[in-house]
mmCIF file of N, CA, C and O in Angstrom:
data_model
loop_
_atom_site.group_PDB
_atom_site.id
_atom_site.type_symbol
_atom_site.label_atom_id
_atom_site.label_comp_id
_atom_site.label_asym_id
_atom_site.label_seq_id
_atom_site.Cartn_x
_atom_site.Cartn_y
_atom_site.Cartn_z
ATOM 1 N N MET A 1 -35.153 90.190 162.591
ATOM 2 C CA MET A 1 -34.875 89.939 161.204
ATOM 3 C C MET A 1 -33.926 91.029 160.699
ATOM 4 O O MET A 1 -34.128 92.197 160.971
ATOM 5 N N ALA A 2 -32.878 90.620 159.956
ATOM 6 C CA ALA A 2 -31.905 91.562 159.411
ATOM 7 C C ALA A 2 -32.352 92.039 158.042
ATOM 8 O O ALA A 2 -32.893 91.266 157.262
ATOM 9 N N PRO A 3 -32.153 93.315 157.758
ATOM 10 C CA PRO A 3 -32.540 93.816 156.438
ATOM 11 C C PRO A 3 -31.622 93.267 155.356
ATOM 12 O O PRO A 3 -30.458 92.988 155.584
ATOM 13 N N ALA A 4 -32.159 93.108 154.168
ATOM 14 C CA ALA A 4 -31.366 92.671 153.019
ATOM 15 C C ALA A 4 -30.820 93.918 152.342
ATOM 16 O O ALA A 4 -31.572 94.829 152.001
ATOM 17 N N ILE A 5 -29.501 93.973 152.179
ATOM 18 C CA ILE A 5 -28.870 95.119 151.535
ATOM 19 C C ILE A 5 -28.215 94.626 150.260
ATOM 20 O O ILE A 5 -27.387 93.714 150.288
ATOM 21 N N ALA A 6 -28.584 95.218 149.161
ATOM 22 C CA ALA A 6 -28.068 94.798 147.856
ATOM 23 C C ALA A 6 -26.565 95.009 147.772
ATOM 24 O O ALA A 6 -26.034 96.014 148.240
ATOM 25 N N GLY A 7 -25.890 94.029 147.199
ATOM 26 C CA GLY A 7 -24.462 94.165 146.915
ATOM 27 C C GLY A 7 -23.540 93.868 148.078
ATOM 28 O O GLY A 7 -22.356 94.125 147.996
ATOM 29 N N THR A 8 -24.049 93.339 149.169
ATOM 30 C CA THR A 8 -23.176 93.071 150.300
ATOM 31 C C THR A 8 -22.638 91.651 150.317
ATOM 32 O O THR A 8 -21.696 91.364 151.025
ATOM 33 N N ARG A 9 -23.204 90.767 149.554
ATOM 34 C CA ARG A 9 -22.712 89.387 149.519
ATOM 35 C C ARG A 9 -21.654 89.243 148.437
ATOM 36 O O ARG A 9 -21.817 89.748 147.335
ATOM 37 N N ARG A 10 -20.626 88.526 148.784
ATOM 38 C CA ARG A 10 -19.586 88.249 147.791
ATOM 39 C C ARG A 10 -20.040 87.069 146.952
ATOM 40 O O ARG A 10 -20.336 86.009 147.488
ATOM 41 N N SER A 11 -20.048 87.266 145.652
ATOM 42 C CA SER A 11 -20.470 86.187 144.765
ATOM 43 C C SER A 11 -19.364 85.159 144.581
ATOM 44 O O SER A 11 -19.623 84.007 144.295
ATOM 45 N N ASP A 12 -18.094 85.599 144.745
ATOM 46 C CA ASP A 12 -16.994 84.640 144.641
ATOM 47 C C ASP A 12 -16.523 84.280 146.042
ATOM 48 O O ASP A 12 -16.790 84.979 146.994
ATOM 49 N N LYS A 13 -15.848 83.198 146.135
ATOM 50 C CA LYS A 13 -15.423 82.695 147.443
ATOM 51 C C LYS A 13 -13.956 83.013 147.748
ATOM 52 O O LYS A 13 -13.375 82.418 148.629
ATOM 53 N N THR A 14 -13.352 83.962 147.018
ATOM 54 C CA THR A 14 -11.953 84.282 147.268
ATOM 55 C C THR A 14 -11.825 85.120 148.525
ATOM 56 O O THR A 14 -12.663 85.965 148.826
ATOM 57 N N ASP A 15 -10.778 84.883 149.237
ATOM 58 C CA ASP A 15 -10.470 85.620 150.451
ATOM 59 C C ASP A 15 -9.780 86.923 150.061
ATOM 60 O O ASP A 15 -8.748 86.894 149.393
ATOM 61 N N PRO A 16 -10.320 88.080 150.462
ATOM 62 C CA PRO A 16 -9.688 89.341 150.069
ATOM 63 C C PRO A 16 -8.248 89.464 150.567
ATOM 64 O O PRO A 16 -7.416 90.108 149.932
ATOM 65 N N SER A 17 -7.924 88.824 151.679
ATOM 66 C CA SER A 17 -6.550 88.899 152.171
ATOM 67 C C SER A 17 -5.594 88.157 151.241
ATOM 68 O O SER A 17 -4.434 88.524 151.114
ATOM 69 N N THR A 18 -6.074 87.130 150.547
ATOM 70 C CA THR A 18 -5.255 86.412 149.568
ATOM 71 C C THR A 18 -4.927 87.326 148.399
ATOM 72 O O THR A 18 -3.797 87.358 147.915
ATOM 73 N N ASP A 19 -5.902 88.092 147.938
ATOM 74 C CA ASP A 19 -5.667 89.043 146.858
ATOM 75 C C ASP A 19 -4.621 90.079 147.267
ATOM 76 O O ASP A 19 -3.737 90.413 146.498
ATOM 77 N N SER A 20 -4.726 90.587 148.482
ATOM 78 C CA SER A 20 -3.768 91.576 148.982
ATOM 79 C C SER A 20 -2.375 90.981 149.082
ATOM 80 O O SER A 20 -1.388 91.634 148.730
ATOM 81 N N LEU A 21 -2.284 89.754 149.548
ATOM 82 C CA LEU A 21 -0.995 89.088 149.673
ATOM 83 C C LEU A 21 -0.364 88.885 148.299
ATOM 84 O O LEU A 21 0.830 89.123 148.113
ATOM 85 N N THR A 22 -1.168 88.494 147.329
ATOM 86 C CA THR A 22 -0.675 88.319 145.960
ATOM 87 C C THR A 22 -0.159 89.644 145.410
ATOM 88 O O THR A 22 0.920 89.700 144.810
ATOM 89 N N GLN A 23 -0.898 90.719 145.620
ATOM 90 C CA GLN A 23 -0.476 92.037 145.139
ATOM 91 C C GLN A 23 0.811 92.485 145.820
ATOM 92 O O GLN A 23 1.686 93.061 145.184
ATOM 93 N N LEU A 24 0.935 92.213 147.107
ATOM 94 C CA LEU A 24 2.141 92.581 147.832
ATOM 95 C C LEU A 24 3.350 91.800 147.312
ATOM 96 O O LEU A 24 4.433 92.359 147.133
ATOM 97 N N LYS A 25 3.162 90.520 147.022
ATOM 98 C CA LYS A 25 4.242 89.709 146.453
ATOM 99 C C LYS A 25 4.662 90.244 145.089
ATOM 100 O O LYS A 25 5.854 90.299 144.769
ATOM 101 N N GLU A 26 3.684 90.632 144.266
ATOM 102 C CA GLU A 26 3.988 91.182 142.950
ATOM 103 C C GLU A 26 4.753 92.501 143.071
ATOM 104 O O GLU A 26 5.700 92.748 142.326
ATOM 105 N N LEU A 27 4.354 93.343 144.014
ATOM 106 C CA LEU A 27 5.052 94.610 144.246
ATOM 107 C C LEU A 27 6.489 94.352 144.679
ATOM 108 O O LEU A 27 7.426 94.983 144.183
ATOM 109 N N GLN A 28 6.672 93.417 145.581
ATOM 110 C CA GLN A 28 8.016 93.089 146.053
ATOM 111 C C GLN A 28 8.888 92.587 144.905
ATOM 112 O O GLN A 28 10.043 92.998 144.773
ATOM 113 N N THR A 29 8.360 91.726 144.073
ATOM 114 C CA THR A 29 9.106 91.215 142.925
ATOM 115 C C THR A 29 9.487 92.353 141.986
ATOM 116 O O THR A 29 10.608 92.414 141.484
ATOM 117 N N TYR A 30 8.549 93.272 141.751
ATOM 118 C CA TYR A 30 8.823 94.423 140.885
ATOM 119 C C TYR A 30 9.960 95.270 141.457
ATOM 120 O O TYR A 30 10.884 95.661 140.742
ATOM 121 N N ILE A 31 9.896 95.545 142.742
ATOM 122 C CA ILE A 31 10.938 96.359 143.386
ATOM 123 C C ILE A 31 12.289 95.663 143.287
ATOM 124 O O ILE A 31 13.294 96.281 142.932
ATOM 125 N N GLU A 32 12.326 94.374 143.572
ATOM 126 C CA GLU A 32 13.586 93.630 143.508
ATOM 127 C C GLU A 32 14.175 93.637 142.097
ATOM 128 O O GLU A 32 15.394 93.638 141.934
ATOM 129 N N SER A 33 13.317 93.657 141.090
ATOM 130 C CA SER A 33 13.774 93.624 139.701
ATOM 131 C C SER A 33 14.183 94.993 139.169
ATOM 132 O O SER A 33 14.908 95.077 138.182
ATOM 133 N N ASN A 34 13.703 96.061 139.805
ATOM 134 C CA ASN A 34 13.900 97.391 139.255
ATOM 135 C C ASN A 34 14.629 98.362 140.172
ATOM 136 O O ASN A 34 14.698 99.556 139.865
ATOM 137 N N ALA A 35 15.154 97.877 141.273
ATOM 138 C CA ALA A 35 15.854 98.759 142.204
ATOM 139 C C ALA A 35 17.031 98.014 142.827
ATOM 140 O O ALA A 35 17.065 96.787 142.854
ATOM 141 N N GLU A 36 17.966 98.775 143.333
ATOM 142 C CA GLU A 36 19.155 98.214 143.982
ATOM 143 C C GLU A 36 18.912 98.073 145.481
ATOM 144 O O GLU A 36 18.480 99.023 146.137
ATOM 145 N N HIS A 37 19.208 96.914 146.019
ATOM 146 C CA HIS A 37 19.083 96.695 147.457
ATOM 147 C C HIS A 37 20.323 97.251 148.150
ATOM 148 O O HIS A 37 21.434 96.814 147.883
ATOM 149 N N VAL A 38 20.126 98.236 149.029
ATOM 150 C CA VAL A 38 21.265 98.848 149.726
ATOM 151 C C VAL A 38 21.274 98.497 151.211
ATOM 152 O O VAL A 38 22.121 98.988 151.960
ATOM 153 N N GLY A 39 20.349 97.662 151.629
ATOM 154 C CA GLY A 39 20.320 97.185 153.008
ATOM 155 C C GLY A 39 20.231 98.300 154.028
ATOM 156 O O GLY A 39 19.455 99.243 153.883
ATOM 157 N N GLU A 40 21.062 98.198 155.066
ATOM 158 C CA GLU A 40 21.038 99.161 156.166
ATOM 159 C C GLU A 40 21.594 100.526 155.776
ATOM 160 O O GLU A 40 21.475 101.480 156.533
ATOM 161 N N ARG A 41 22.195 100.626 154.594
ATOM 162 C CA ARG A 41 22.699 101.920 154.114
ATOM 163 C C ARG A 41 21.584 102.788 153.538
ATOM 164 O O ARG A 41 21.832 103.900 153.081
ATOM 165 N N PHE A 42 20.342 102.300 153.551
ATOM 166 C CA PHE A 42 19.241 103.021 152.924
ATOM 167 C C PHE A 42 19.133 104.481 153.368
ATOM 168 O O PHE A 42 19.110 105.375 152.512
ATOM 169 N N PRO A 43 19.060 104.780 154.674
ATOM 170 C CA PRO A 43 18.928 106.191 155.071
ATOM 171 C C PRO A 43 20.075 107.061 154.542
ATOM 172 O O PRO A 43 19.843 108.170 154.050
ATOM 173 N N GLU A 44 21.293 106.565 154.615
ATOM 174 C CA GLU A 44 22.463 107.310 154.139
ATOM 175 C C GLU A 44 22.383 107.547 152.627
ATOM 176 O O GLU A 44 22.605 108.659 152.141
ATOM 177 N N GLU A 45 22.062 106.505 151.875
ATOM 178 C CA GLU A 45 22.009 106.602 150.414
ATOM 179 C C GLU A 45 20.890 107.538 149.957
ATOM 180 O O GLU A 45 21.086 108.349 149.051
ATOM 181 N N VAL A 46 19.718 107.436 150.566
ATOM 182 C CA VAL A 46 18.597 108.268 150.137
ATOM 183 C C VAL A 46 18.860 109.738 150.481
ATOM 184 O O VAL A 46 18.471 110.637 149.730
ATOM 185 N N ARG A 47 19.531 109.988 151.585
ATOM 186 C CA ARG A 47 19.909 111.375 151.916
ATOM 187 C C ARG A 47 20.879 111.939 150.882
ATOM 188 O O ARG A 47 20.737 113.073 150.442
ATOM 189 N N LYS A 48 21.883 111.148 150.513
ATOM 190 C CA LYS A 48 22.847 111.608 149.517
ATOM 191 C C LYS A 48 22.154 111.961 148.202
ATOM 192 O O LYS A 48 22.487 112.960 147.575
ATOM 193 N N MET A 49 21.199 111.151 147.806
ATOM 194 C CA MET A 49 20.467 111.438 146.575
ATOM 195 C C MET A 49 19.616 112.694 146.738
ATOM 196 O O MET A 49 19.583 113.552 145.851
ATOM 197 N N HIS A 50 18.948 112.812 147.865
ATOM 198 C CA HIS A 50 18.073 113.951 148.111
ATOM 199 C C HIS A 50 18.843 115.273 148.074
ATOM 200 O O HIS A 50 18.352 116.269 147.547
ATOM 201 N N TYR A 51 20.036 115.274 148.631
ATOM 202 C CA TYR A 51 20.838 116.496 148.696
ATOM 203 C C TYR A 51 21.779 116.665 147.504
ATOM 204 O O TYR A 51 22.614 117.559 147.489
ATOM 205 N N GLY A 52 21.641 115.803 146.489
ATOM 206 C CA GLY A 52 22.398 115.962 145.257
ATOM 207 C C GLY A 52 23.850 115.540 145.326
ATOM 208 O O GLY A 52 24.638 115.876 144.449
ATOM 209 N N GLU A 53 24.225 114.779 146.335
ATOM 210 C CA GLU A 53 25.605 114.327 146.480
ATOM 211 C C GLU A 53 25.931 113.168 145.550
ATOM 212 O O GLU A 53 27.089 112.977 145.173
ATOM 213 N N ILE A 54 24.911 112.381 145.211
ATOM 214 C CA ILE A 54 25.086 111.271 144.281
ATOM 215 C C ILE A 54 23.913 111.260 143.315
ATOM 216 O O ILE A 54 22.857 111.864 143.577
ATOM 217 N N LYS A 55 24.088 110.577 142.200
ATOM 218 C CA LYS A 55 23.050 110.481 141.173
ATOM 219 C C LYS A 55 21.849 109.702 141.712
ATOM 220 O O LYS A 55 22.007 108.698 142.410
ATOM 221 N N LYS A 56 20.657 110.174 141.360
ATOM 222 C CA LYS A 56 19.437 109.489 141.792
ATOM 223 C C LYS A 56 19.296 108.160 141.059
ATOM 224 O O LYS A 56 19.605 108.059 139.877
ATOM 225 N N ARG A 57 18.844 107.154 141.801
ATOM 226 C CA ARG A 57 18.583 105.834 141.253
ATOM 227 C C ARG A 57 17.541 105.158 142.134
ATOM 228 O O ARG A 57 17.260 105.628 143.237
ATOM 229 N N ASN A 58 16.979 104.093 141.642
ATOM 230 C CA ASN A 58 15.980 103.344 142.410
ATOM 231 C C ASN A 58 16.689 102.465 143.423
ATOM 232 O O ASN A 58 17.535 101.644 143.051
ATOM 233 N N ILE A 59 16.337 102.647 144.696
ATOM 234 C CA ILE A 59 16.929 101.822 145.746
ATOM 235 C C ILE A 59 15.839 101.370 146.711
ATOM 236 O O ILE A 59 14.756 101.936 146.767
ATOM 237 N N TYR A 60 16.166 100.327 147.457
ATOM 238 C CA TYR A 60 15.330 99.907 148.572
ATOM 239 C C TYR A 60 16.242 99.307 149.626
ATOM 240 O O TYR A 60 17.373 98.927 149.358
ATOM 241 N N GLY A 61 15.758 99.315 150.852
ATOM 242 C CA GLY A 61 16.577 98.787 151.932
ATOM 243 C C GLY A 61 15.863 98.893 153.258
ATOM 244 O O GLY A 61 14.636 98.966 153.312
ATOM 245 N N ASP A 62 16.645 98.928 154.311
ATOM 246 C CA ASP A 62 16.109 98.882 155.668
ATOM 247 C C ASP A 62 16.292 100.217 156.375
ATOM 248 O O ASP A 62 17.322 100.873 156.226
ATOM 249 N N ALA A 63 15.282 100.584 157.160
ATOM 250 C CA ALA A 63 15.351 101.779 157.998
ATOM 251 C C ALA A 63 14.481 101.538 159.229
ATOM 252 O O ALA A 63 13.387 100.980 159.120
ATOM 253 N N SER A 64 14.986 101.958 160.357
ATOM 254 C CA SER A 64 14.207 101.824 161.588
ATOM 255 C C SER A 64 13.074 102.848 161.583
ATOM 256 O O SER A 64 13.037 103.753 160.743
ATOM 257 N N ASP A 65 12.162 102.724 162.536
ATOM 258 C CA ASP A 65 11.071 103.689 162.648
ATOM 259 C C ASP A 65 11.617 105.097 162.856
ATOM 260 O O ASP A 65 11.136 106.045 162.237
ATOM 261 N N SER A 66 12.612 105.239 163.723
ATOM 262 C CA SER A 66 13.163 106.578 163.982
ATOM 263 C C SER A 66 13.890 107.130 162.758
ATOM 264 O O SER A 66 13.776 108.320 162.447
ATOM 265 N N GLU A 67 14.616 106.289 162.029
ATOM 266 C CA GLU A 67 15.276 106.734 160.805
ATOM 267 C C GLU A 67 14.249 107.176 159.768
ATOM 268 O O GLU A 67 14.430 108.193 159.093
ATOM 269 N N THR A 68 13.162 106.435 159.676
ATOM 270 C CA THR A 68 12.104 106.776 158.730
ATOM 271 C C THR A 68 11.485 108.122 159.083
ATOM 272 O O THR A 68 11.287 108.969 158.208
ATOM 273 N N ARG A 69 11.198 108.341 160.368
ATOM 274 C CA ARG A 69 10.645 109.624 160.806
ATOM 275 C C ARG A 69 11.582 110.768 160.460
ATOM 276 O O ARG A 69 11.156 111.820 159.973
ATOM 277 N N GLU A 70 12.884 110.580 160.706
ATOM 278 C CA GLU A 70 13.863 111.627 160.401
ATOM 279 C C GLU A 70 13.887 111.947 158.910
ATOM 280 O O GLU A 70 13.948 113.119 158.525
ATOM 281 N N LEU A 71 13.851 110.929 158.059
ATOM 282 C CA LEU A 71 13.845 111.152 156.614
ATOM 283 C C LEU A 71 12.618 111.949 156.192
ATOM 284 O O LEU A 71 12.723 112.909 155.414
ATOM 285 N N VAL A 72 11.468 111.595 156.720
ATOM 286 C CA VAL A 72 10.225 112.288 156.384
ATOM 287 C C VAL A 72 10.289 113.742 156.875
ATOM 288 O O VAL A 72 9.896 114.667 156.168
ATOM 289 N N GLU A 73 10.816 113.952 158.084
ATOM 290 C CA GLU A 73 10.945 115.308 158.630
ATOM 291 C C GLU A 73 11.887 116.170 157.788
ATOM 292 O O GLU A 73 11.723 117.387 157.719
ATOM 293 N N GLU A 74 12.850 115.550 157.117
ATOM 294 C CA GLU A 74 13.766 116.273 156.237
ATOM 295 C C GLU A 74 13.134 116.563 154.877
ATOM 296 O O GLU A 74 13.746 117.206 154.034
ATOM 297 N N GLY A 75 11.927 116.061 154.662
ATOM 298 C CA GLY A 75 11.236 116.294 153.398
ATOM 299 C C GLY A 75 11.584 115.279 152.319
ATOM 300 O O GLY A 75 11.345 115.510 151.139
ATOM 301 N N ILE A 76 12.141 114.151 152.722
ATOM 302 C CA ILE A 76 12.516 113.106 151.776
ATOM 303 C C ILE A 76 11.325 112.169 151.596
ATOM 304 O O ILE A 76 10.808 111.617 152.564
ATOM 305 N N ASN A 77 10.892 112.033 150.360
ATOM 306 C CA ASN A 77 9.739 111.181 150.053
ATOM 307 C C ASN A 77 10.170 109.724 149.986
ATOM 308 O O ASN A 77 10.950 109.344 149.115
ATOM 309 N N ILE A 78 9.668 108.937 150.907
ATOM 310 C CA ILE A 78 9.928 107.500 150.929
ATOM 311 C C ILE A 78 8.615 106.785 151.195
ATOM 312 O O ILE A 78 7.643 107.397 151.625
ATOM 313 N N ALA A 79 8.595 105.515 150.920
ATOM 314 C CA ALA A 79 7.413 104.705 151.204
ATOM 315 C C ALA A 79 7.859 103.444 151.931
ATOM 316 O O ALA A 79 8.870 102.845 151.581
ATOM 317 N N ARG A 80 7.108 103.075 152.939
ATOM 318 C CA ARG A 80 7.374 101.834 153.658
ATOM 319 C C ARG A 80 6.331 100.814 153.249
ATOM 320 O O ARG A 80 5.146 101.111 153.188
ATOM 321 N N ILE A 81 6.797 99.618 152.963
ATOM 322 C CA ILE A 81 5.868 98.528 152.686
ATOM 323 C C ILE A 81 6.300 97.325 153.517
ATOM 324 O O ILE A 81 7.483 97.167 153.825
ATOM 325 N N PRO A 82 5.357 96.473 153.880
ATOM 326 C CA PRO A 82 5.757 95.254 154.577
ATOM 327 C C PRO A 82 6.548 94.370 153.616
ATOM 328 O O PRO A 82 6.186 94.240 152.444
ATOM 329 N N TRP A 83 7.643 93.814 154.085
ATOM 330 C CA TRP A 83 8.502 92.986 153.239
ATOM 331 C C TRP A 83 8.306 91.535 153.633
ATOM 332 O O TRP A 83 8.532 91.145 154.777
ATOM 333 N N LEU A 84 7.885 90.747 152.668
ATOM 334 C CA LEU A 84 7.606 89.331 152.929
ATOM 335 C C LEU A 84 8.885 88.496 152.800
ATOM 336 O O LEU A 84 9.690 88.746 151.914
ATOM 337 N N PRO A 85 9.064 87.512 153.679
ATOM 338 C CA PRO A 85 10.221 86.632 153.540
ATOM 339 C C PRO A 85 10.103 85.809 152.262
ATOM 340 O O PRO A 85 9.005 85.451 151.835
ATOM 341 N N ARG A 86 11.241 85.520 151.655
ATOM 342 C CA ARG A 86 11.260 84.720 150.429
ATOM 343 C C ARG A 86 11.172 83.241 150.813
ATOM 344 O O ARG A 86 11.911 82.776 151.658
ATOM 345 N N HIS A 87 10.281 82.512 150.165
ATOM 346 C CA HIS A 87 10.131 81.086 150.422
ATOM 347 C C HIS A 87 10.611 80.238 149.247
ATOM 348 O O HIS A 87 10.531 79.026 149.272
ATOM 349 N N ASP A 88 11.104 80.916 148.191
ATOM 350 C CA ASP A 88 11.552 80.189 147.008
ATOM 351 C C ASP A 88 13.058 80.079 146.923
ATOM 352 O O ASP A 88 13.596 79.652 145.924
ATOM 353 N N SER A 89 13.769 80.472 147.966
ATOM 354 C CA SER A 89 15.235 80.441 147.950
ATOM 355 C C SER A 89 15.757 79.092 148.380
ATOM 356 O O SER A 89 15.217 78.390 149.122
#
């Protein structure tokens, strides 16, 4: 017989992964609306901003794992998020 532990049953039937997916979509929409997409130029652009060569602005784009490691090792604060393909285009 298994012990009954209070608070372990979900009272709603929503899938937690659906909630996470919705939040990720909302984050992606926010980023697209509030930042400039620089594509593969991301590492170059973020370095220029970090070292004061260009004015800081909100950007997002692509970086390989090795490029990301190099940016972090240089002390550049970046965040990686999974990017979902657009299905409304």
